[in-house]
Coordinates of C-alpha atoms in Angstrom, one line a residue:
X1172 CA 79.8 164.7 89.6
X1173 CA 77.7 162.4 91.7
X1174 CA 74.4 162.7 93.4
X1175 CA 75.1 160.0 95.9
X1176 CA 72.7 159.4 98.7
X1177 CA 72.0 156.6 101.0
X1178 CA 68.7 155.2 102.0
X1179 CA 67.8 153.2 105.0
X1180 CA 65.0 150.7 104.5
X1181 CA 63.7 150.0 107.9
X1182 CA 61.8 146.8 108.0
X1183 CA 59.8 147.4 104.8
X1184 CA 58.4 150.8 105.9
X1185 CA 59.9 152.5 102.8
X1186 CA 58.6 151.8 99.3
X1187 CA 60.7 152.4 96.2
X1188 CA 59.3 154.6 93.5
X1189 CA 59.0 153.2 90.0
X1190 CA 62.1 155.2 89.0
X1191 CA 64.1 153.7 91.8
X1192 CA 62.9 150.2 91.0
X1193 CA 64.5 150.6 87.5
X1194 CA 68.0 150.5 88.9
X1195 CA 71.2 148.8 88.0
X1196 CA 72.7 146.7 90.8
X1197 CA 76.5 147.0 91.1
X1198 CA 76.8 143.3 91.6
X1199 CA 76.0 142.7 88.0
X1200 CA 79.3 144.6 87.5
X1201 CA 78.8 145.6 84.0
X1202 CA 80.3 148.9 83.0
X1203 CA 77.9 151.8 82.7
X1204 CA 77.2 153.1 79.2
X1205 CA 75.8 156.5 78.2
X1206 CA 72.5 154.8 77.4
X1207 CA 72.2 154.1 81.1
X1208 CA 71.9 157.8 81.8
X1209 CA 68.2 158.4 81.0
X1210 CA 67.5 161.4 83.2
X1211 CA 66.9 164.9 81.8
X1212 CA 70.1 167.0 82.0
X1213 CA 69.9 170.1 84.2
X1214 CA 71.0 172.6 81.6
X1215 CA 72.0 175.2 84.2
X1216 CA 74.2 172.8 86.1
X1217 CA 78.0 173.4 85.7
X1218 CA 78.8 169.7 85.5
X1219 CA 78.7 167.6 82.3
X1220 CA 77.0 164.6 83.9
X1221 CA 75.4 163.4 87.1
X1222 CA 75.4 159.9 88.6
X1223 CA 72.7 158.9 91.1
X1224 CA 73.5 156.0 93.3
X1225 CA 72.4 154.6 96.6
X1226 CA 73.4 152.1 99.2
X1227 CA 70.3 150.4 100.4
X1228 CA 70.0 148.5 103.7
X1229 CA 67.1 146.5 104.9
X1230 CA 67.5 144.9 108.3
X1231 CA 65.6 143.1 111.0
X1232 CA 66.4 141.4 114.2
X1233 CA 65.1 139.3 117.1
X1234 CA 66.4 139.3 120.7
X1235 CA 69.8 137.8 119.7
X1236 CA 70.5 138.2 116.0
X1237 CA 70.7 141.0 113.4
X1238 CA 70.0 140.1 109.8
X1239 CA 70.5 142.6 106.9
X1240 CA 70.5 142.9 103.2
X1241 CA 72.6 145.5 101.3
X1242 CA 72.4 146.7 97.7
X1243 CA 74.5 149.2 95.7
X1244 CA 72.4 150.6 92.9
X1245 CA 72.6 153.1 90.1
X1246 CA 69.5 155.0 89.0
X1247 CA 69.3 155.5 85.3
X1248 CA 66.2 157.8 85.4
X1249 CA 68.0 160.1 87.9
X1250 CA 71.4 160.1 86.1
X1251 CA 72.0 162.3 83.2
X1252 CA 74.7 163.6 80.8
X1253 CA 75.2 166.5 78.5
X1254 CA 78.1 164.8 76.7
X1255 CA 79.2 161.4 75.4
X1256 CA 82.9 161.4 76.2
X1257 CA 84.4 158.0 77.2
X1258 CA 86.7 159.9 79.6
X1259 CA 83.7 161.5 81.5
X1260 CA 81.9 158.1 81.5
X1261 CA 84.9 156.6 83.2
X1262 CA 84.7 159.3 85.8
X1263 CA 81.0 158.6 86.4
X1264 CA 81.8 154.8 86.6
X1265 CA 84.2 155.8 89.4
X1266 CA 81.4 157.3 91.4
X1267 CA 79.4 154.1 91.1
X1268 CA 82.4 152.1 92.0
X1269 CA 83.0 154.3 95.1
X1270 CA 79.4 153.5 96.1
X1271 CA 80.2 149.8 95.9
X1272 CA 83.4 150.4 97.9
X1273 CA 81.3 152.0 100.7
X1274 CA 78.7 149.2 100.5
X1275 CA 81.6 146.8 101.3
X1276 CA 82.7 149.1 104.1
X1277 CA 79.2 149.0 105.5
X1278 CA 79.1 145.3 105.3
X1279 CA 82.4 145.1 107.1
X1280 CA 81.2 147.4 109.9
X1281 CA 77.9 145.5 110.3
X1282 CA 79.7 142.1 110.3
X1283 CA 81.9 143.5 113.2
X1284 CA 78.9 144.9 115.1
X1285 CA 78.4 143.4 118.6
X1286 CA 74.6 142.9 118.7
X1287 CA 72.8 144.6 121.5
X1288 CA 69.0 144.1 121.3
X1289 CA 68.2 147.2 123.4
X1290 CA 70.1 149.6 121.1
X1291 CA 70.2 147.9 117.7
X1292 CA 68.2 150.5 115.9
X1293 CA 70.3 153.4 117.2
X1294 CA 73.5 151.4 116.6
X1295 CA 72.7 150.5 113.0
X1296 CA 71.6 154.1 112.2
X1297 CA 74.9 155.4 113.7
X1298 CA 77.0 152.9 111.7
X1299 CA 75.1 153.8 108.5
X1300 CA 75.4 157.5 109.0
X1301 CA 79.1 157.3 109.7
X1302 CA 79.6 155.3 106.4
X1303 CA 77.4 157.8 104.6
X1304 CA 79.5 160.7 105.8
X1305 CA 82.7 159.0 104.8
X1306 CA 81.4 158.1 101.4
X1307 CA 80.2 161.7 100.8
X1308 CA 83.6 163.1 101.7
X1309 CA 85.3 160.5 99.5
X1310 CA 83.1 161.3 96.5
X1311 CA 83.8 165.0 97.0
X1312 CA 87.6 164.4 97.3
X1313 CA 87.4 162.3 94.1
X1314 CA 85.7 165.2 92.2
X1315 CA 88.1 167.8 93.7
X1316 CA 91.3 166.0 93.0
X1317 CA 90.3 164.9 89.5
X1318 CA 88.7 168.3 88.8
X1319 CA 85.6 166.5 87.8
X1320 CA 87.6 164.3 85.4
X1321 CA 89.5 167.2 83.8
X1322 CA 92.8 166.3 85.4
X1323 CA 93.5 163.1 83.4
X1324 CA 96.5 162.1 85.4
X1325 CA 94.7 162.3 88.7
X1326 CA 91.7 160.5 87.1
X1327 CA 93.8 157.6 86.1
X1328 CA 95.4 157.5 89.6
X1329 CA 92.0 157.5 91.2
X1330 CA 90.6 154.8 89.0
X1331 CA 93.5 152.6 90.0
X1332 CA 93.1 153.5 93.7
X1333 CA 89.3 152.7 93.6
X1334 CA 90.0 149.3 92.0
X1335 CA 92.7 148.6 94.5
X1336 CA 90.5 149.5 97.5
X1337 CA 87.7 147.3 96.1
X1338 CA 90.1 144.4 95.8
X1339 CA 91.3 145.1 99.3
X1340 CA 87.7 144.6 100.5
X1341 CA 86.9 141.7 98.3
X1342 CA 86.1 139.5 101.3
X1343 CA 83.2 141.8 101.9
X1344 CA 81.9 141.7 98.4
X1345 CA 79.5 138.9 99.1
X1346 CA 77.3 141.0 101.3
X1347 CA 73.9 139.6 102.1

């Protein structure tokens, strides 16, 4: 299961907490390990593990140009597990990979954006919110179809699908 949320960093008005500063950037593309899951498990939760990720955007503009920086991060202190199964770890890696997939989709949408100085804040917020809704629905579908990793055949299919989609957006992997 994923606790996936997106944060908009508007021109340095938002400060990351110490827990959020201790994040793993997807760009380092090392596989997650159970030692990365440092949060305290929610014992009453029905799921075996929880992955916390964010897509961060920081942007600014002048009268003619939009500049932005994106990051896809995993938060160890907000992520937890009750088990140490490699199969479930693969499922949780899938959630992190889906966040990267939607970071690339956000980069694609922003690179296609026709700059309008008088509506840029509203436009960027709308693009971001659309991508966030799509990502949330995709994460939920992943959990539903894999039955939270219990359906091993579907889990394998999804892992291949996620990698394929990441490869299909490889031209957007070098986001600013």
